[in-house]
Amino acid sequence: MYPSAPSAPHRDFISVTLSLGQSDDGSKTLRRRSCWRRWKQLSRLQRNVILFILAFLMLCGLLLYISVADPWKAPNDRAAGEQVPRPVNPPVLPAPQKADADPGHGPGLSPQKPPRHVRRGPPNLQIRAPSKHREDRSQDDTKQREEALATAHQDEVPQRTVVSWRGAVIEPEQGTQVPSRKADAPTRPSREAPSLQNQAASLNERQKAVIDAFRHAWAGYRKFAWGHDELKPVSRSFSEWFGLGLTLIDSLDTMWILGLKKEFGEARRWVSEKLQFQKDVDVNLFESTIRILGGLLSAYHLSGDALFLQKAEDFGNRLMPAFQTHSKIPYSDVNIGTGVAHPPWWTSDSTVAEVTSIQLEFRELSRLTGVKKFQEAVEEVTRRVHSLSGKKDGLVPMFINTHSGLFTHVGVFTLDDYLEAVEGIKRHLLRRSEPSKLAFVGELTHGRFSAKMDHLVCFLPGTLALGAHFGLPADHMELARALMDTCYQMNRQMETGLSPEIVHFNLYPQKDQKDVQVKPADRHNLLRPETVESLFYLYRFTGDRKYQDWGWEILQSFNTYTRVPSGGYSSISNVRDPHNPQLRDKMESFFLGETLKYLYLLFSDDLDLLSLDTYVFNTEAHPLPIWAPA
């Protein structure tokens, strides 16, 4: 007798087979019923597990989609046909002189004859507001970078720290703590427009000399440093700071103003094809704002080419993480590729001059794009600095803490609220030298006056003259003239005719003693623009041709002592030695962006060329139009 068959083993699961084919009779209804019946045969636990797995997979897919999305929406992703808001009649310089070769395929714009202003003060420009569509888009622009996280590079602060501002050396006090670098989560924040006179009028010999100097400098950059930040003319190579073609971008509007159509076209094509901001690189907020953002915005206004505005908006978005601090005072540095913003590794402070000198560019970017976050960020900085205590007759300390939002190094004062600050300058910083009684602006450090004046301060005569032109007290112009004389003497009393970086003035009568004294460490000249900048303003407002003559002397000195035969101009180490000025092998981008531009405008016989009633120049000499109040 055969043994009985063993019983089926116990199973704690159910095998389910779901057939996707049709039933024997081809009925889809029976197939759906069969699937549903098999689903109901599953235990509650099994059904819950299956539903959980499906939900998990859907969530993973959603997160993956979000993670691969670009955190910065590209400016050229705008809807087709969307128009960039521009002034009704945009302020456009006439096309450069040569008619051949399209400048990078940019739009052609006809020159217009500007109205001559018969009154002092800014014109009431009627500028078209951004479209409603763009305003709505800006409200919906909620995607920003993730919170910026960074760790301190070093735990200890060096005994002697050097801070660079516009190439100048600043030595802050020690003792400030490095704050947490975790950034806060981003928050969402008449008359015709000016036109410029046709350059059909023949250029004078001095303007031609400036064009020759620019072409020589540009030839060296194009041959040895094309697409890089700065030319090293002696070694015929280049140096990088941000790796963003700094000299090229800084020079765009200068080339347009000088009528260098071919050079502008080549540079425009590089911007179109090579300029990319998705780079893992730290940039200084202030320097990159005034040079790159300002340069792109100015090139857009002068040429009318939307490419420059698209690049400007992209770059502006990448700078925004710098403002994500507890105090709303921006960090000094930001990585434009990762969105990580941070102060310098040696301190938690930013320079007051830097965080308060980027208003023009961000406000202009908001006006042109309709995106309010740019303007809101810089206006918040202005409000907070304005409300702080610790000022001395309008003068403020040099540094501000990004964590607390309070002034630091409280014994060293610079400028704040303009009118009060000018009075503070007169009261605390203005002195006269011996034996020539030259007016100069010194420094106040912990209650002690220092007869030290940087060449950077030579921007002040032009600023005072500009204020007086727009209705501020007349004695501001008197002070501007006096300080202009001093800045000229800072050049003229040097054997090369070029000003050193820093001078000290003699306060006491001494036999055979000059007014201006220079320490060995301060004898270098970086091709700076500040003296010729103020000469330009003084000539525009007074018509006194001595200011043109002084600028001509300085240009000749640049050609004699800083011009490199193979191309480019170089900073020098010793302005006191005409036989061996010691070339430093570096041409700063501001030599093309500012110094030569101001010289060209200074020598112009056309006072309406970039009229100061219709344009305002940013810290890097990039002209932007004056807008009427809303």
mmCIF file of C-alpha atoms in Angstrom, residues 432 436-440 453 458 461 478-493 505 516 531 534-535 538 544 546-547 550:
data_model
loop_
_atom_site.group_PDB
_atom_site.id
_atom_site.type_symbol
_atom_site.label_atom_id
_atom_site.label_comp_id
_atom_site.label_asym_id
_atom_site.label_seq_id
_atom_site.Cartn_x
_atom_site.Cartn_y
_atom_site.Cartn_z
ATOM 1 C CA ARG A 432 46.697 122.860 5.171
ATOM 2 C CA SER A 436 52.298 126.020 0.032
ATOM 3 C CA LYS A 437 49.132 125.760 2.138
ATOM 4 C CA LEU A 438 47.757 122.838 0.144
ATOM 5 C CA ALA A 439 44.379 121.677 1.408
ATOM 6 C CA PHE A 440 44.275 117.942 2.114
ATOM 7 C CA MET A 453 46.257 110.973 2.305
ATOM 8 C CA CYS A 458 41.366 112.249 -4.997
ATOM 9 C CA PRO A 461 37.062 116.879 -5.541
ATOM 10 C CA GLU A 478 35.499 125.950 -3.322
ATOM 11 C CA LEU A 479 36.720 122.927 -1.391
ATOM 12 C CA ALA A 480 36.659 120.846 -4.584
ATOM 13 C CA ARG A 481 38.926 123.328 -6.360
ATOM 14 C CA ALA A 482 41.354 123.433 -3.433
ATOM 15 C CA LEU A 483 41.579 119.645 -3.167
ATOM 16 C CA MET A 484 41.957 119.357 -6.949
ATOM 17 C CA ASP A 485 45.024 121.575 -6.773
ATOM 18 C CA THR A 486 46.438 119.278 -4.108
ATOM 19 C CA CYS A 487 45.832 116.107 -6.104
ATOM 20 C CA TYR A 488 47.562 117.697 -9.085
ATOM 21 C CA GLN A 489 50.548 118.582 -6.897
ATOM 22 C CA MET A 490 50.678 114.964 -5.675
ATOM 23 C CA ASN A 491 51.521 114.138 -9.301
ATOM 24 C CA ARG A 492 53.567 117.192 -10.277
ATOM 25 C CA GLN A 493 55.931 117.098 -7.313
ATOM 26 C CA PHE A 505 51.874 116.240 4.152
ATOM 27 C CA VAL A 516 54.417 116.329 -0.048
ATOM 28 C CA THR A 531 42.940 112.345 -10.134
ATOM 29 C CA SER A 534 38.081 114.655 -10.605
ATOM 30 C CA LEU A 535 39.756 116.661 -13.368
ATOM 31 C CA LEU A 538 35.994 120.051 -12.503
ATOM 32 C CA ASP A 544 38.627 125.950 -16.881
ATOM 33 C CA LYS A 546 43.836 124.170 -16.917
ATOM 34 C CA TYR A 547 42.209 120.942 -15.816
ATOM 35 C CA TRP A 550 46.833 118.866 -16.095
#
